[in-house]
């Protein structure tokens, strides 16, 4: 009995400290929500993983504003999660790789049905791997999506010449495909297109049937077909004039149903934004993290082999001081996966998300339509940072970070979450 009382008293002594730590994190994130960009953010949803489990979560702000009020953010709110989508797109691609329908180091032209060559290096094949790790020499130029009725091959029409804003090949003197990093969203539109040709299925439907549904993740790449559109967050810019909806307003914006019904899979995968169009919740991101930590398995369901997960995680490009340029904190990239090793990126700033960081987080950032998102986990420990923050100013107007190429708000989010859930 005496031992039991000692243990009980010891447990009680720990509780105030844990509660105080949670309150401190709540307060810190509340300040970021209220003051993050000199004007309030619309929403913050954040999770701290410890050993693969949710140790702390925070939900603040609103998912949507209407004339009658606001809808609060919660664990099931669906955010257009931006470039974190690339990871989920790659999971679908790697299923096709494992089935032998696509080979990573094969000429992408053969999977696309049209020749894909940088005119400066006509004899150098652009491979699937180069598209995934942004070393293909393709650039976004003046855009990277086409509406229905267009073919993705139009981006590379010979009428588009060097110097034209619509010319989609980078001019890196002496750097053939495979040797120079330039972050490119269009490359993932090409990936989505070849997935359609290889599978015979429309990209959004393939991802739903072969990735999201088997993993028990609510959401999708086509907002018009979401099972729960009422869970969608509207993404906002917070301008001096007030809140301006950027995308995903209700009723749901969508491509013409008739145009999609007439669409031929394998002609224009950009329709569904494989690079950034996934709508997913924090609950869904948590399941995604558990799948990656499970080496391709979640709750007994295996989608990928451990080898495929390792391929995604293993850097196939690393910044050496002169082999690429990027506006983001990226100095090491695998197949859709960034590794935050702390080394300097092309801006000369360190890729460490918070002071005192000495880890090796893997994952991806997101940045689009007023949203900043993060999907980061340590493959060795299972610790992680998952977040979505909405309501930033116009693109390029965010406050820069103090010590990294992340924004000031992202650094604050990482800092607040670093000690949460201990």
PDB file of C-alpha atoms in Angstrom, residues 6-241:
ATOM      1  CA  UNK A   6       4.327   6.796  -3.400  1.00  0.00           C
ATOM      2  CA  UNK A   7       3.699   5.996  -7.067  1.00  0.00           C
ATOM      3  CA  UNK A   8       0.372   7.827  -7.017  1.00  0.00           C
ATOM      4  CA  UNK A   9       1.950  10.927  -5.465  1.00  0.00           C
ATOM      5  CA  UNK A  10       4.732  10.815  -8.047  1.00  0.00           C
ATOM      6  CA  UNK A  11       2.188  10.643 -10.865  1.00  0.00           C
ATOM      7  CA  UNK A  12       0.278  13.592  -9.435  1.00  0.00           C
ATOM      8  CA  UNK A  13       3.498  15.571  -9.261  1.00  0.00           C
ATOM      9  CA  UNK A  14       3.993  15.099 -12.998  1.00  0.00           C
ATOM     10  CA  UNK A  15       0.499  16.182 -14.047  1.00  0.00           C
ATOM     11  CA  UNK A  16       0.805  19.926 -13.355  1.00  0.00           C
ATOM     12  CA  UNK A  17       4.030  20.104 -15.366  1.00  0.00           C
ATOM     13  CA  UNK A  18       2.473  18.328 -18.365  1.00  0.00           C
ATOM     14  CA  UNK A  19      -0.647  20.483 -18.160  1.00  0.00           C
ATOM     15  CA  UNK A  20       1.471  23.598 -17.906  1.00  0.00           C
ATOM     16  CA  UNK A  21       3.506  22.590 -20.967  1.00  0.00           C
ATOM     17  CA  UNK A  22       0.323  22.066 -22.969  1.00  0.00           C
ATOM     18  CA  UNK A  23      -1.046  25.417 -21.846  1.00  0.00           C
ATOM     19  CA  UNK A  24       2.220  27.089 -22.839  1.00  0.00           C
ATOM     20  CA  UNK A  25       2.048  25.550 -26.319  1.00  0.00           C
ATOM     21  CA  UNK A  26      -1.616  26.512 -26.651  1.00  0.00           C
ATOM     22  CA  UNK A  27      -0.750  30.075 -25.760  1.00  0.00           C
ATOM     23  CA  UNK A  28       2.187  30.193 -28.168  1.00  0.00           C
ATOM     24  CA  UNK A  29       0.070  28.910 -31.062  1.00  0.00           C
ATOM     25  CA  UNK A  30      -2.730  31.270 -30.093  1.00  0.00           C
ATOM     26  CA  UNK A  31      -0.295  34.169 -30.438  1.00  0.00           C
ATOM     27  CA  UNK A  32       0.803  32.909 -33.870  1.00  0.00           C
ATOM     28  CA  UNK A  33      -2.854  32.732 -34.916  1.00  0.00           C
ATOM     29  CA  UNK A  34      -3.558  36.257 -33.659  1.00  0.00           C
ATOM     30  CA  UNK A  35      -0.323  37.975 -34.649  1.00  0.00           C
ATOM     31  CA  UNK A  36       1.408  35.725 -37.193  1.00  0.00           C
ATOM     32  CA  UNK A  37       1.589  38.130 -40.117  1.00  0.00           C
ATOM     33  CA  UNK A  38       0.964  41.438 -38.334  1.00  0.00           C
ATOM     34  CA  UNK A  39      -2.643  40.556 -39.147  1.00  0.00           C
ATOM     35  CA  UNK A  40      -4.400  37.456 -37.798  1.00  0.00           C
ATOM     36  CA  UNK A  41      -4.293  34.162 -39.637  1.00  0.00           C
ATOM     37  CA  UNK A  42      -7.565  32.473 -40.515  1.00  0.00           C
ATOM     38  CA  UNK A  43      -6.697  29.098 -39.032  1.00  0.00           C
ATOM     39  CA  UNK A  44      -4.046  26.880 -37.536  1.00  0.00           C
ATOM     40  CA  UNK A  45      -4.332  23.106 -37.259  1.00  0.00           C
ATOM     41  CA  UNK A  46      -1.264  21.404 -35.809  1.00  0.00           C
ATOM     42  CA  UNK A  47      -0.182  18.020 -34.464  1.00  0.00           C
ATOM     43  CA  UNK A  48       2.938  16.895 -32.636  1.00  0.00           C
ATOM     44  CA  UNK A  49       3.793  13.239 -33.059  1.00  0.00           C
ATOM     45  CA  UNK A  50       5.845  11.301 -30.534  1.00  0.00           C
ATOM     46  CA  UNK A  51       6.864   7.775 -31.528  1.00  0.00           C
ATOM     47  CA  UNK A  52       4.225   7.815 -34.255  1.00  0.00           C
ATOM     48  CA  UNK A  53       1.371   8.761 -31.942  1.00  0.00           C
ATOM     49  CA  UNK A  54      -0.446  12.061 -31.492  1.00  0.00           C
ATOM     50  CA  UNK A  55       1.028  13.629 -28.366  1.00  0.00           C
ATOM     51  CA  UNK A  56      -0.417  17.110 -28.826  1.00  0.00           C
ATOM     52  CA  UNK A  57      -2.919  18.817 -31.132  1.00  0.00           C
ATOM     53  CA  UNK A  58      -4.206  22.329 -31.638  1.00  0.00           C
ATOM     54  CA  UNK A  59      -7.124  23.676 -33.665  1.00  0.00           C
ATOM     55  CA  UNK A  60      -7.817  27.389 -33.803  1.00  0.00           C
ATOM     56  CA  UNK A  61      -9.529  29.823 -36.125  1.00  0.00           C
ATOM     57  CA  UNK A  62     -12.099  29.210 -38.825  1.00  0.00           C
ATOM     58  CA  UNK A  63     -12.401  26.958 -41.843  1.00  0.00           C
ATOM     59  CA  UNK A  64     -14.957  29.179 -43.580  1.00  0.00           C
ATOM     60  CA  UNK A  65     -16.693  32.511 -43.119  1.00  0.00           C
ATOM     61  CA  UNK A  66     -20.254  33.095 -44.261  1.00  0.00           C
ATOM     62  CA  UNK A  67     -22.803  35.842 -43.761  1.00  0.00           C
ATOM     63  CA  UNK A  68     -24.220  33.939 -40.816  1.00  0.00           C
ATOM     64  CA  UNK A  69     -20.986  33.098 -39.013  1.00  0.00           C
ATOM     65  CA  UNK A  70     -17.885  30.953 -39.136  1.00  0.00           C
ATOM     66  CA  UNK A  71     -17.146  27.232 -39.193  1.00  0.00           C
ATOM     67  CA  UNK A  72     -14.369  26.290 -36.766  1.00  0.00           C
ATOM     68  CA  UNK A  73     -11.385  24.173 -37.744  1.00  0.00           C
ATOM     69  CA  UNK A  74     -11.325  20.632 -36.362  1.00  0.00           C
ATOM     70  CA  UNK A  75      -9.446  17.332 -36.953  1.00  0.00           C
ATOM     71  CA  UNK A  76     -11.646  16.519 -39.970  1.00  0.00           C
ATOM     72  CA  UNK A  77     -11.365  19.865 -41.764  1.00  0.00           C
ATOM     73  CA  UNK A  78     -10.134  19.237 -45.311  1.00  0.00           C
ATOM     74  CA  UNK A  79      -7.384  21.601 -46.457  1.00  0.00           C
ATOM     75  CA  UNK A  80      -6.069  21.909 -49.993  1.00  0.00           C
ATOM     76  CA  UNK A  81      -2.717  20.864 -48.608  1.00  0.00           C
ATOM     77  CA  UNK A  82      -0.500  22.195 -51.453  1.00  0.00           C
ATOM     78  CA  UNK A  83       2.795  20.424 -52.223  1.00  0.00           C
ATOM     79  CA  UNK A  84       2.426  17.764 -49.555  1.00  0.00           C
ATOM     80  CA  UNK A  85       0.200  16.320 -52.302  1.00  0.00           C
ATOM     81  CA  UNK A  86       3.377  15.324 -54.148  1.00  0.00           C
ATOM     82  CA  UNK A  87       4.094  12.640 -51.549  1.00  0.00           C
ATOM     83  CA  UNK A  88       0.669  11.028 -51.970  1.00  0.00           C
ATOM     84  CA  UNK A  89       0.953  11.264 -55.766  1.00  0.00           C
ATOM     85  CA  UNK A  90       4.307   9.476 -55.546  1.00  0.00           C
ATOM     86  CA  UNK A  91       2.817   6.705 -53.425  1.00  0.00           C
ATOM     87  CA  UNK A  92       0.368   6.016 -56.262  1.00  0.00           C
ATOM     88  CA  UNK A  93       3.171   6.134 -58.809  1.00  0.00           C
ATOM     89  CA  UNK A  94       5.302   3.719 -56.792  1.00  0.00           C
ATOM     90  CA  UNK A  95       2.453   1.207 -56.819  1.00  0.00           C
ATOM     91  CA  UNK A  96       2.695   1.250 -60.618  1.00  0.00           C
ATOM     92  CA  UNK A  97       6.484   0.931 -60.372  1.00  0.00           C
ATOM     93  CA  UNK A  98       6.130  -2.156 -58.179  1.00  0.00           C
ATOM     94  CA  UNK A  99       3.681  -3.616 -60.704  1.00  0.00           C
ATOM     95  CA  UNK A 100       6.275  -3.145 -63.459  1.00  0.00           C
ATOM     96  CA  UNK A 101       4.131  -0.674 -65.417  1.00  0.00           C
ATOM     97  CA  UNK A 102       6.571   2.218 -64.912  1.00  0.00           C
ATOM     98  CA  UNK A 103      10.355   2.201 -64.428  1.00  0.00           C
ATOM     99  CA  UNK A 104      11.990   5.099 -62.610  1.00  0.00           C
ATOM    100  CA  UNK A 105      15.037   5.429 -64.852  1.00  0.00           C
ATOM    101  CA  UNK A 106      13.202   4.917 -68.123  1.00  0.00           C
ATOM    102  CA  UNK A 107      12.613   7.683 -70.678  1.00  0.00           C
ATOM    103  CA  UNK A 108       9.437   9.516 -69.606  1.00  0.00           C
ATOM    104  CA  UNK A 109       8.567  10.100 -73.277  1.00  0.00           C
ATOM    105  CA  UNK A 110       7.559   6.455 -73.655  1.00  0.00           C
ATOM    106  CA  UNK A 111       5.010   6.783 -70.837  1.00  0.00           C
ATOM    107  CA  UNK A 112       3.646  10.127 -72.037  1.00  0.00           C
ATOM    108  CA  UNK A 113       3.111   9.326 -75.692  1.00  0.00           C
ATOM    109  CA  UNK A 114       5.049  12.332 -76.968  1.00  0.00           C
ATOM    110  CA  UNK A 115       8.768  13.233 -77.064  1.00  0.00           C
ATOM    111  CA  UNK A 116       9.951  15.055 -73.956  1.00  0.00           C
ATOM    112  CA  UNK A 117      13.411  16.508 -74.566  1.00  0.00           C
ATOM    113  CA  UNK A 118      15.237  19.666 -73.604  1.00  0.00           C
ATOM    114  CA  UNK A 119      16.201  21.154 -77.005  1.00  0.00           C
ATOM    115  CA  UNK A 120      19.611  22.068 -75.578  1.00  0.00           C
ATOM    116  CA  UNK A 121      20.230  18.378 -74.797  1.00  0.00           C
ATOM    117  CA  UNK A 122      18.222  16.457 -77.412  1.00  0.00           C
ATOM    118  CA  UNK A 123      20.100  13.195 -76.832  1.00  0.00           C
ATOM    119  CA  UNK A 124      19.645  13.113 -73.040  1.00  0.00           C
ATOM    120  CA  UNK A 125      16.472  11.275 -71.953  1.00  0.00           C
ATOM    121  CA  UNK A 126      14.388  12.878 -69.236  1.00  0.00           C
ATOM    122  CA  UNK A 127      13.544  10.044 -66.856  1.00  0.00           C
ATOM    123  CA  UNK A 128      10.704   9.507 -64.407  1.00  0.00           C
ATOM    124  CA  UNK A 129      13.138   9.892 -61.507  1.00  0.00           C
ATOM    125  CA  UNK A 130      14.232  13.301 -62.820  1.00  0.00           C
ATOM    126  CA  UNK A 131      10.610  14.453 -62.860  1.00  0.00           C
ATOM    127  CA  UNK A 132      10.165  13.315 -59.255  1.00  0.00           C
ATOM    128  CA  UNK A 133      13.320  14.966 -57.887  1.00  0.00           C
ATOM    129  CA  UNK A 134      13.125  18.220 -59.883  1.00  0.00           C
ATOM    130  CA  UNK A 135      16.292  17.646 -61.914  1.00  0.00           C
ATOM    131  CA  UNK A 136      14.565  17.225 -65.304  1.00  0.00           C
ATOM    132  CA  UNK A 137      15.524  20.734 -66.530  1.00  0.00           C
ATOM    133  CA  UNK A 138      11.786  21.501 -66.903  1.00  0.00           C
ATOM    134  CA  UNK A 139      10.504  24.665 -65.238  1.00  0.00           C
ATOM    135  CA  UNK A 140       7.070  26.049 -64.435  1.00  0.00           C
ATOM    136  CA  UNK A 141       7.518  29.212 -66.547  1.00  0.00           C
ATOM    137  CA  UNK A 142       4.177  31.033 -66.836  1.00  0.00           C
ATOM    138  CA  UNK A 143       1.988  28.201 -65.541  1.00  0.00           C
ATOM    139  CA  UNK A 144       1.665  24.480 -64.977  1.00  0.00           C
ATOM    140  CA  UNK A 145      -2.024  23.594 -65.358  1.00  0.00           C
ATOM    141  CA  UNK A 146      -4.348  23.388 -68.346  1.00  0.00           C
ATOM    142  CA  UNK A 147      -8.170  23.307 -68.293  1.00  0.00           C
ATOM    143  CA  UNK A 148     -10.226  20.591 -70.005  1.00  0.00           C
ATOM    144  CA  UNK A 149      -9.888  20.487 -73.760  1.00  0.00           C
ATOM    145  CA  UNK A 150      -6.100  20.871 -73.712  1.00  0.00           C
ATOM    146  CA  UNK A 151      -3.314  18.302 -73.818  1.00  0.00           C
ATOM    147  CA  UNK A 152      -0.276  18.498 -71.567  1.00  0.00           C
ATOM    148  CA  UNK A 153       1.956  18.130 -74.630  1.00  0.00           C
ATOM    149  CA  UNK A 154       1.001  21.710 -75.537  1.00  0.00           C
ATOM    150  CA  UNK A 155       3.353  22.961 -72.827  1.00  0.00           C
ATOM    151  CA  UNK A 156       6.246  21.678 -74.939  1.00  0.00           C
ATOM    152  CA  UNK A 157       5.082  22.754 -78.388  1.00  0.00           C
ATOM    153  CA  UNK A 158       8.070  23.657 -80.617  1.00  0.00           C
ATOM    154  CA  UNK A 159       6.515  27.085 -81.197  1.00  0.00           C
ATOM    155  CA  UNK A 160       7.536  27.990 -77.639  1.00  0.00           C
ATOM    156  CA  UNK A 161      11.061  29.307 -77.934  1.00  0.00           C
ATOM    157  CA  UNK A 162      13.830  30.250 -75.454  1.00  0.00           C
ATOM    158  CA  UNK A 163      13.130  33.668 -73.983  1.00  0.00           C
ATOM    159  CA  UNK A 164       9.376  33.179 -74.262  1.00  0.00           C
ATOM    160  CA  UNK A 165       7.642  33.374 -70.835  1.00  0.00           C
ATOM    161  CA  UNK A 166       5.881  30.149 -71.829  1.00  0.00           C
ATOM    162  CA  UNK A 167       9.117  28.246 -72.539  1.00  0.00           C
ATOM    163  CA  UNK A 168       9.266  25.363 -70.079  1.00  0.00           C
ATOM    164  CA  UNK A 169      12.928  24.385 -70.163  1.00  0.00           C
ATOM    165  CA  UNK A 170      15.485  25.887 -67.807  1.00  0.00           C
ATOM    166  CA  UNK A 171      18.658  27.357 -69.240  1.00  0.00           C
ATOM    167  CA  UNK A 172      21.338  26.164 -66.856  1.00  0.00           C
ATOM    168  CA  UNK A 173      24.519  26.464 -68.897  1.00  0.00           C
ATOM    169  CA  UNK A 174      26.275  23.136 -69.153  1.00  0.00           C
ATOM    170  CA  UNK A 175      23.769  21.343 -66.920  1.00  0.00           C
ATOM    171  CA  UNK A 176      21.969  18.539 -68.769  1.00  0.00           C
ATOM    172  CA  UNK A 177      18.859  16.860 -67.357  1.00  0.00           C
ATOM    173  CA  UNK A 178      19.680  15.036 -64.146  1.00  0.00           C
ATOM    174  CA  UNK A 179      22.338  17.458 -62.920  1.00  0.00           C
ATOM    175  CA  UNK A 180      20.528  20.671 -61.945  1.00  0.00           C
ATOM    176  CA  UNK A 181      17.718  21.157 -59.378  1.00  0.00           C
ATOM    177  CA  UNK A 182      14.900  23.547 -60.224  1.00  0.00           C
ATOM    178  CA  UNK A 183      11.666  23.085 -58.281  1.00  0.00           C
ATOM    179  CA  UNK A 184       8.919  22.300 -60.798  1.00  0.00           C
ATOM    180  CA  UNK A 185       5.197  21.687 -60.281  1.00  0.00           C
ATOM    181  CA  UNK A 186       4.614  20.898 -63.953  1.00  0.00           C
ATOM    182  CA  UNK A 187       6.749  17.777 -63.541  1.00  0.00           C
ATOM    183  CA  UNK A 188       4.081  16.302 -61.287  1.00  0.00           C
ATOM    184  CA  UNK A 189       1.409  17.082 -63.875  1.00  0.00           C
ATOM    185  CA  UNK A 190       3.510  14.926 -66.192  1.00  0.00           C
ATOM    186  CA  UNK A 191       3.698  12.233 -63.501  1.00  0.00           C
ATOM    187  CA  UNK A 192      -0.097  12.277 -63.161  1.00  0.00           C
ATOM    188  CA  UNK A 193      -0.490  12.010 -66.928  1.00  0.00           C
ATOM    189  CA  UNK A 194       1.796   8.980 -67.207  1.00  0.00           C
ATOM    190  CA  UNK A 195       0.002   7.356 -64.279  1.00  0.00           C
ATOM    191  CA  UNK A 196      -3.238   7.694 -66.218  1.00  0.00           C
ATOM    192  CA  UNK A 197      -1.689   6.165 -69.349  1.00  0.00           C
ATOM    193  CA  UNK A 198      -0.174   3.291 -67.378  1.00  0.00           C
ATOM    194  CA  UNK A 199      -3.310   2.505 -65.375  1.00  0.00           C
ATOM    195  CA  UNK A 200      -6.071   3.509 -67.797  1.00  0.00           C
ATOM    196  CA  UNK A 201      -7.747   5.379 -64.934  1.00  0.00           C
ATOM    197  CA  UNK A 202      -8.346   9.078 -64.392  1.00  0.00           C
ATOM    198  CA  UNK A 203      -5.811  10.392 -61.906  1.00  0.00           C
ATOM    199  CA  UNK A 204      -8.260  11.472 -59.192  1.00  0.00           C
ATOM    200  CA  UNK A 205     -10.079   8.144 -59.374  1.00  0.00           C
ATOM    201  CA  UNK A 206      -6.859   6.126 -59.353  1.00  0.00           C
ATOM    202  CA  UNK A 207      -5.614   7.921 -56.244  1.00  0.00           C
ATOM    203  CA  UNK A 208      -8.959   7.464 -54.517  1.00  0.00           C
ATOM    204  CA  UNK A 209      -9.203   3.757 -55.271  1.00  0.00           C
ATOM    205  CA  UNK A 210      -5.569   2.721 -54.837  1.00  0.00           C
ATOM    206  CA  UNK A 211      -4.167   5.076 -52.194  1.00  0.00           C
ATOM    207  CA  UNK A 212      -6.655   7.083 -50.157  1.00  0.00           C
ATOM    208  CA  UNK A 213      -9.443   4.534 -49.659  1.00  0.00           C
ATOM    209  CA  UNK A 214      -7.101   1.642 -48.736  1.00  0.00           C
ATOM    210  CA  UNK A 215      -5.413   3.910 -46.167  1.00  0.00           C
ATOM    211  CA  UNK A 216      -8.732   5.062 -44.724  1.00  0.00           C
ATOM    212  CA  UNK A 217      -7.998   8.696 -45.594  1.00  0.00           C
ATOM    213  CA  UNK A 218     -10.989  10.934 -46.250  1.00  0.00           C
ATOM    214  CA  UNK A 219     -10.384  13.481 -49.000  1.00  0.00           C
ATOM    215  CA  UNK A 220      -9.238  13.520 -52.593  1.00  0.00           C
ATOM    216  CA  UNK A 221      -7.844  15.464 -55.541  1.00  0.00           C
ATOM    217  CA  UNK A 222     -11.239  16.406 -57.010  1.00  0.00           C
ATOM    218  CA  UNK A 223     -13.301  18.675 -54.736  1.00  0.00           C
ATOM    219  CA  UNK A 224     -16.417  17.979 -56.783  1.00  0.00           C
ATOM    220  CA  UNK A 225     -16.407  14.308 -55.765  1.00  0.00           C
ATOM    221  CA  UNK A 226     -15.533  14.601 -52.077  1.00  0.00           C
ATOM    222  CA  UNK A 227     -17.643  12.434 -49.793  1.00  0.00           C
ATOM    223  CA  UNK A 228     -17.849  15.309 -47.298  1.00  0.00           C
ATOM    224  CA  UNK A 229     -17.550  18.658 -49.108  1.00  0.00           C
ATOM    225  CA  UNK A 230     -18.934  20.371 -46.012  1.00  0.00           C
ATOM    226  CA  UNK A 231     -15.582  19.677 -44.337  1.00  0.00           C
ATOM    227  CA  UNK A 232     -13.636  21.783 -46.859  1.00  0.00           C
ATOM    228  CA  UNK A 233     -11.711  24.793 -45.622  1.00  0.00           C
ATOM    229  CA  UNK A 234     -11.817  27.885 -47.789  1.00  0.00           C
ATOM    230  CA  UNK A 235      -8.289  29.171 -48.269  1.00  0.00           C
ATOM    231  CA  UNK A 236      -7.880  32.897 -47.708  1.00  0.00           C
ATOM    232  CA  UNK A 237      -5.450  35.687 -48.291  1.00  0.00           C
ATOM    233  CA  UNK A 238      -5.530  38.299 -45.529  1.00  0.00           C
ATOM    234  CA  UNK A 239      -5.087  41.613 -47.300  1.00  0.00           C
ATOM    235  CA  UNK A 240      -5.224  45.168 -45.919  1.00  0.00           C
ATOM    236  CA  UNK A 241      -8.765  45.293 -47.290  1.00  0.00           C
TER     237      UNK A 241
END
